[in-house]
CSV table of C-alpha atoms in Angstrom, one decimal:
chain,number,residue,atom,x,y,z
A,1,UNK,CA,64.7,-58.8,151.9
A,2,UNK,CA,63.1,-61.8,153.3
A,3,UNK,CA,61.2,-60.9,156.4
A,4,UNK,CA,63.3,-63.1,158.7
A,5,UNK,CA,66.8,-61.7,157.3
A,6,UNK,CA,65.4,-58.4,158.2
A,7,UNK,CA,64.8,-58.7,161.4
A,8,UNK,CA,67.8,-59.9,161.7
A,9,UNK,CA,69.0,-56.5,160.2
A,10,UNK,CA,67.2,-54.4,162.4
A,11,UNK,CA,67.0,-56.5,165.8
A,12,UNK,CA,70.9,-57.8,165.6
A,13,UNK,CA,70.4,-58.5,169.4
A,14,UNK,CA,67.1,-60.8,168.7
A,15,UNK,CA,63.4,-60.8,168.8
A,16,UNK,CA,61.6,-60.8,171.9
A,17,UNK,CA,58.6,-63.8,171.8
A,18,UNK,CA,56.3,-62.3,174.4
A,19,UNK,CA,54.4,-65.9,174.4
A,20,UNK,CA,54.7,-69.6,174.1
A,21,UNK,CA,54.9,-72.6,176.0
A,22,UNK,CA,57.3,-75.5,177.3
A,23,UNK,CA,56.5,-78.8,178.9
A,24,UNK,CA,58.4,-81.7,179.4
A,25,UNK,CA,56.0,-84.0,180.1
A,26,UNK,CA,58.0,-86.5,182.4
A,27,UNK,CA,58.4,-83.6,184.9
A,28,UNK,CA,55.0,-82.6,185.3
A,29,UNK,CA,50.8,-83.1,184.6
A,30,UNK,CA,49.2,-81.9,181.7
A,31,UNK,CA,45.9,-83.6,181.4
A,32,UNK,CA,45.2,-81.4,177.8
A,33,UNK,CA,48.6,-83.3,176.5
A,34,UNK,CA,48.5,-87.1,178.8
A,35,UNK,CA,44.9,-87.5,179.3
A,36,UNK,CA,41.8,-85.6,177.9
A,37,UNK,CA,42.7,-85.2,174.3
A,38,UNK,CA,40.1,-83.4,172.7
A,39,UNK,CA,41.6,-84.0,168.8
A,40,UNK,CA,39.5,-82.5,166.3
A,41,UNK,CA,37.5,-81.0,169.3
A,42,UNK,CA,40.1,-78.4,169.5
A,43,UNK,CA,39.1,-74.9,168.1
A,44,UNK,CA,42.5,-74.9,166.0
A,45,UNK,CA,42.0,-79.0,165.1
A,46,UNK,CA,44.3,-82.5,165.8
A,47,UNK,CA,46.8,-81.4,168.2
A,48,UNK,CA,48.3,-85.0,168.5
A,49,UNK,CA,51.7,-84.1,167.6
A,50,UNK,CA,51.8,-81.4,170.5
A,51,UNK,CA,51.8,-84.4,172.6
A,52,UNK,CA,55.4,-84.5,173.3
A,53,UNK,CA,58.2,-82.7,175.3
A,54,UNK,CA,59.1,-79.3,174.2
A,55,UNK,CA,61.9,-77.7,174.6
A,56,UNK,CA,64.2,-74.5,174.6
A,57,UNK,CA,66.0,-76.5,171.8
A,58,UNK,CA,62.6,-76.4,169.8
A,59,UNK,CA,61.9,-73.5,170.4
A,60,UNK,CA,64.6,-72.3,169.0
A,61,UNK,CA,64.6,-74.6,166.0
A,62,UNK,CA,61.1,-73.5,165.6
A,63,UNK,CA,61.3,-69.7,165.5
A,64,UNK,CA,65.2,-70.2,163.1
A,65,UNK,CA,66.8,-68.0,161.5
A,66,UNK,CA,65.3,-65.3,163.4
A,67,UNK,CA,67.8,-65.0,166.7
A,68,UNK,CA,66.3,-64.4,170.7
A,69,UNK,CA,67.1,-62.1,172.7
A,70,UNK,CA,64.3,-62.6,175.7
A,71,UNK,CA,60.9,-64.8,175.7
A,72,UNK,CA,57.8,-64.8,178.2
A,73,UNK,CA,56.8,-68.4,179.1
A,74,UNK,CA,53.2,-68.7,179.5
A,75,UNK,CA,51.4,-71.0,181.4
A,76,UNK,CA,50.8,-74.8,179.4
A,77,UNK,CA,47.6,-75.7,181.3
A,78,UNK,CA,50.1,-77.6,183.8
A,79,UNK,CA,47.1,-79.2,186.3
A,80,UNK,CA,45.9,-76.7,189.4
A,81,UNK,CA,47.5,-77.9,191.5
A,82,UNK,CA,51.1,-77.7,190.3
A,83,UNK,CA,50.6,-74.0,189.6
A,84,UNK,CA,54.0,-72.5,191.5
A,85,UNK,CA,55.6,-76.1,190.7
A,86,UNK,CA,55.2,-75.1,187.0
A,87,UNK,CA,57.2,-71.1,187.5
A,88,UNK,CA,59.6,-72.9,189.9
A,89,UNK,CA,60.7,-75.9,186.2
A,90,UNK,CA,60.1,-72.4,184.1
A,91,UNK,CA,63.0,-70.8,186.0
A,92,UNK,CA,64.9,-73.9,186.2
A,93,UNK,CA,64.5,-74.2,182.7
A,94,UNK,CA,66.2,-70.6,182.5
A,95,UNK,CA,68.9,-71.5,184.7
A,96,UNK,CA,70.1,-74.3,182.1
A,97,UNK,CA,68.7,-72.7,178.8
A,98,UNK,CA,69.6,-69.2,179.2
A,99,UNK,CA,65.5,-68.8,178.7
A,100,UNK,CA,62.3,-68.3,179.2
A,101,UNK,CA,63.1,-64.6,180.3
A,102,UNK,CA,60.1,-64.2,182.5
A,103,UNK,CA,57.3,-66.0,183.0
A,104,UNK,CA,53.6,-65.7,183.0
A,105,UNK,CA,52.3,-68.2,185.5
A,106,UNK,CA,48.7,-69.2,186.5
A,107,UNK,CA,46.3,-68.6,189.5
A,108,UNK,CA,42.3,-69.3,189.3
A,109,UNK,CA,40.6,-65.8,190.7
A,110,UNK,CA,37.8,-68.4,192.4
A,111,UNK,CA,41.2,-69.6,194.6
A,112,UNK,CA,40.3,-69.6,198.2
A,113,UNK,CA,44.5,-69.4,198.5
A,114,UNK,CA,44.6,-67.1,196.1
A,115,UNK,CA,47.4,-64.6,197.9
A,116,UNK,CA,49.6,-67.6,199.1
A,117,UNK,CA,50.1,-69.4,195.7
A,118,UNK,CA,51.4,-65.5,194.3
A,119,UNK,CA,53.3,-65.4,197.2
A,120,UNK,CA,54.7,-68.6,196.3
A,121,UNK,CA,54.8,-67.5,192.4
A,122,UNK,CA,56.5,-64.5,193.6
A,123,UNK,CA,59.9,-66.7,195.4
A,124,UNK,CA,60.8,-66.5,191.5
A,125,UNK,CA,62.2,-63.2,190.4
A,126,UNK,CA,61.3,-63.5,186.5
A,127,UNK,CA,57.6,-63.9,187.8
A,128,UNK,CA,55.3,-61.0,186.3
A,129,UNK,CA,52.0,-62.2,186.2
A,130,UNK,CA,49.1,-64.4,185.1
A,131,UNK,CA,47.0,-65.7,182.8
A,132,UNK,CA,43.5,-66.8,183.9
A,133,UNK,CA,41.0,-67.7,181.7
A,134,UNK,CA,37.7,-66.4,182.8
A,135,UNK,CA,34.8,-68.9,181.7
A,136,UNK,CA,33.5,-68.5,177.7
A,137,UNK,CA,30.3,-69.1,176.1
A,138,UNK,CA,31.3,-71.8,172.7
A,139,UNK,CA,30.2,-69.7,170.1
A,140,UNK,CA,28.9,-65.9,169.5
A,141,UNK,CA,25.1,-65.9,170.2
A,142,UNK,CA,25.2,-68.2,173.2
A,143,UNK,CA,25.9,-66.8,177.4
A,144,UNK,CA,28.0,-67.7,180.3
A,145,UNK,CA,26.8,-64.5,181.7
A,146,UNK,CA,26.7,-65.0,185.5
A,147,UNK,CA,27.9,-68.5,185.2
A,148,UNK,CA,30.7,-69.7,188.2
A,149,UNK,CA,34.5,-67.8,186.4
A,150,UNK,CA,32.4,-66.3,184.1
A,151,UNK,CA,33.4,-62.1,183.5
A,152,UNK,CA,29.6,-60.9,185.5
A,153,UNK,CA,30.6,-63.6,188.1
A,154,UNK,CA,31.1,-61.4,191.0
A,155,UNK,CA,32.8,-63.7,193.0
A,156,UNK,CA,35.4,-64.4,190.1
A,157,UNK,CA,35.6,-60.2,189.4
A,158,UNK,CA,36.0,-60.1,193.0
A,159,UNK,CA,39.0,-62.6,193.2
A,160,UNK,CA,40.7,-60.3,189.6
A,161,UNK,CA,40.1,-57.4,192.2
A,162,UNK,CA,42.5,-59.0,194.7
A,163,UNK,CA,44.7,-59.3,192.4
A,164,UNK,CA,45.0,-56.2,190.4
A,165,UNK,CA,46.5,-55.5,194.3
A,166,UNK,CA,50.1,-57.3,193.7
A,167,UNK,CA,51.1,-55.1,191.0
A,168,UNK,CA,50.9,-57.9,188.5
A,169,UNK,CA,49.6,-58.0,184.8
A,170,UNK,CA,47.1,-60.1,183.8
A,171,UNK,CA,47.3,-61.9,181.1
A,172,UNK,CA,43.5,-61.5,179.3
A,173,UNK,CA,42.5,-64.6,177.0
A,174,UNK,CA,39.1,-64.5,175.3
A,175,UNK,CA,37.2,-65.4,171.6
A,176,UNK,CA,36.1,-62.6,170.3
A,177,UNK,CA,32.6,-62.6,171.6
A,178,UNK,CA,33.7,-61.7,174.7
A,179,UNK,CA,35.9,-58.6,174.0
A,180,UNK,CA,33.3,-56.1,175.1
A,181,UNK,CA,32.3,-57.8,178.0
A,182,UNK,CA,36.1,-58.2,178.9
A,183,UNK,CA,36.3,-54.5,178.6
A,184,UNK,CA,34.1,-54.0,180.9
A,185,UNK,CA,35.8,-55.6,183.6
A,186,UNK,CA,38.6,-53.9,183.0
A,187,UNK,CA,37.5,-50.1,183.0
A,188,UNK,CA,36.8,-51.3,186.6
A,189,UNK,CA,40.1,-51.6,187.2
A,190,UNK,CA,42.6,-48.9,185.6
A,191,UNK,CA,45.3,-49.9,187.5
A,192,UNK,CA,45.8,-53.4,186.5
A,193,UNK,CA,47.7,-54.3,183.4
A,194,UNK,CA,46.7,-56.3,181.2
A,195,UNK,CA,47.4,-57.9,177.8
A,196,UNK,CA,45.5,-59.3,175.1
A,197,UNK,CA,46.3,-62.8,174.1
A,198,UNK,CA,45.9,-63.7,170.3
A,199,UNK,CA,44.5,-60.3,169.2
A,200,UNK,CA,41.3,-61.2,170.4
A,201,UNK,CA,40.8,-64.4,168.7
A,202,UNK,CA,39.2,-63.4,165.5
A,203,UNK,CA,37.7,-67.2,164.6
A,204,UNK,CA,35.1,-65.5,162.2
A,205,UNK,CA,36.5,-63.5,159.4
A,206,UNK,CA,33.8,-63.0,158.1
A,207,UNK,CA,32.6,-58.8,157.4
A,208,UNK,CA,30.0,-59.6,160.7
A,209,UNK,CA,32.7,-61.9,162.4
A,210,UNK,CA,35.2,-59.1,162.0
A,211,UNK,CA,32.9,-56.2,162.9
A,212,UNK,CA,31.6,-57.7,166.1
A,213,UNK,CA,35.9,-58.5,166.5
A,214,UNK,CA,36.5,-54.4,166.2
A,215,UNK,CA,33.8,-53.6,168.4
A,216,UNK,CA,35.5,-55.2,170.7
A,217,UNK,CA,39.3,-54.1,169.9
A,218,UNK,CA,37.9,-50.5,170.1
A,219,UNK,CA,36.5,-51.0,173.4
A,220,UNK,CA,39.4,-52.5,174.6
A,221,UNK,CA,42.3,-49.9,172.1
A,222,UNK,CA,40.2,-47.1,174.8
A,223,UNK,CA,41.3,-48.2,178.5
A,224,UNK,CA,45.5,-47.5,178.7
A,225,UNK,CA,46.4,-50.0,180.3
A,226,UNK,CA,45.6,-52.3,177.8
A,227,UNK,CA,48.0,-54.4,175.1
A,228,UNK,CA,48.1,-56.8,173.1
A,229,UNK,CA,50.1,-59.9,171.3
A,230,UNK,CA,50.1,-60.5,167.6
A,231,UNK,CA,49.9,-64.2,168.0
A,232,UNK,CA,48.3,-66.8,167.4
A,233,UNK,CA,45.9,-66.7,163.5
A,234,UNK,CA,45.2,-70.3,163.1
A,235,UNK,CA,41.8,-70.9,162.3
A,236,UNK,CA,39.6,-73.6,163.3
A,237,UNK,CA,41.0,-76.9,162.3
A,238,UNK,CA,44.5,-75.5,161.7
A,239,UNK,CA,43.9,-73.7,158.5
A,240,UNK,CA,45.3,-69.8,158.2
A,241,UNK,CA,44.4,-67.5,156.2
A,242,UNK,CA,47.5,-65.4,155.4
A,243,UNK,CA,45.2,-61.9,153.3
A,244,UNK,CA,42.8,-62.0,156.8
A,245,UNK,CA,45.9,-61.8,158.7
A,246,UNK,CA,47.6,-58.9,157.1
A,247,UNK,CA,44.1,-57.5,157.9
A,248,UNK,CA,43.8,-58.0,161.4
A,249,UNK,CA,47.4,-57.1,162.2
A,250,UNK,CA,46.9,-53.5,160.4
A,251,UNK,CA,43.4,-53.1,162.0
A,252,UNK,CA,44.8,-54.0,165.5
A,253,UNK,CA,47.6,-51.3,165.2
A,254,UNK,CA,45.8,-48.9,164.2
A,255,UNK,CA,43.6,-49.5,167.3
A,256,UNK,CA,46.6,-49.2,169.8
A,257,UNK,CA,49.5,-48.1,168.3
A,258,UNK,CA,52.9,-49.3,167.6
A,259,UNK,CA,53.8,-49.3,171.4
A,260,UNK,CA,50.6,-51.1,173.1
A,261,UNK,CA,51.2,-54.2,170.6
A,262,UNK,CA,53.9,-56.9,170.4
A,263,UNK,CA,54.5,-60.2,168.5
A,264,UNK,CA,54.5,-63.2,170.0
A,265,UNK,CA,55.0,-66.8,168.2
A,266,UNK,CA,52.6,-69.3,170.3
A,267,UNK,CA,54.6,-71.9,169.7
A,268,UNK,CA,54.1,-74.3,169.4
A,269,UNK,CA,50.7,-74.5,169.5
A,270,UNK,CA,51.1,-71.8,166.7
A,271,UNK,CA,52.6,-74.8,164.6
A,272,UNK,CA,49.2,-76.4,163.9
A,273,UNK,CA,49.1,-74.1,161.6
A,274,UNK,CA,50.9,-72.2,159.7
A,275,UNK,CA,55.1,-72.4,160.2
A,276,UNK,CA,57.1,-68.7,161.8
A,277,UNK,CA,58.2,-67.4,158.3
A,278,UNK,CA,55.0,-67.1,156.4
A,279,UNK,CA,53.5,-66.1,160.2
A,280,UNK,CA,55.7,-62.9,160.1
A,281,UNK,CA,55.5,-62.5,156.6
A,282,UNK,CA,51.7,-61.8,157.7
A,283,UNK,CA,52.6,-59.6,160.5
A,284,UNK,CA,55.0,-57.1,158.2
A,285,UNK,CA,52.8,-57.3,155.5
A,286,UNK,CA,50.4,-55.7,158.1
A,287,UNK,CA,52.6,-53.5,159.7
A,288,UNK,CA,52.7,-51.7,156.0
A,289,UNK,CA,55.9,-50.4,157.3
A,290,UNK,CA,60.0,-51.8,157.2
A,291,UNK,CA,60.8,-48.4,159.7
A,292,UNK,CA,63.1,-50.0,161.8
A,293,UNK,CA,61.8,-48.4,164.7
A,294,UNK,CA,58.3,-49.7,164.5
A,295,UNK,CA,59.9,-53.2,163.9
A,296,UNK,CA,62.0,-52.8,167.4
A,297,UNK,CA,59.0,-51.4,169.6
A,298,UNK,CA,56.8,-54.4,168.1
A,299,UNK,CA,59.0,-57.0,168.1
A,300,UNK,CA,61.3,-56.3,170.8
A,301,UNK,CA,60.3,-52.9,172.7
A,302,UNK,CA,56.9,-52.8,173.9
A,303,UNK,CA,56.9,-56.7,175.7
A,304,UNK,CA,60.2,-56.0,177.5
A,305,UNK,CA,58.6,-52.9,178.6
A,306,UNK,CA,55.0,-54.0,179.3
A,307,UNK,CA,57.0,-57.6,181.1
A,308,UNK,CA,59.6,-55.3,182.9
A,309,UNK,CA,62.1,-56.8,181.1
């Protein structure tokens, strides 16, 4: 049985996609799509084909023939003076198209009106948390420690602590060379639910690179409030390493367990590297079993619990 048919059999109501993006370029300002095109400098390679609207119909098409029961929309780098506007727009999309199920928006932990922006987000009954990226170094061996917005910036940490008091979740997105530092920050906020994006971005699949990634993942897995998304396995230049992805998934599940991992498509960005059948096939191989209970956890139940769906 092919991977997608297997999941449709185990989850006839449909999977939960725990991370995707939508945008309508006429509805908002997305600088990375409309102005500051990075081209080949983007870590997953040229993304010219993303510079168009991406709607629920496109998401369903790209996930076909998988059925969708619910999804988590994650902020799409919309202009930072339109943070709450993005959440309101997603509410309108949901009312029209039935998806996304819940929303992860954006707020900067350095902005002085953090509480007011969160209050505006929370006017949406589907709002569950934020993705707010710390400043990170461009490559392993480089350091931004102490820079404004970095994981060591005291002002940024104070903003994260203020955010944690709101009872929302934080989607953490850093490359593998910052995972151990992120674990130090998260350990100081034991009540904060944290969802690590994209398996910690293991962009270096050499033995040395994977060893560094593994050390960071072990540090985060030791913190019970951290879960992780099995998503975005693309490599620099739009490459997809299927065997390496199988290994990354297997090691991630071994560290975090079935009940702390969740599948996520990261569409449409993941399409720069591979289509969904190829990605899902690698994830299923990494899980190492067709056990229905495990598949239901990874492709539905964990996301429903973590995002309070």
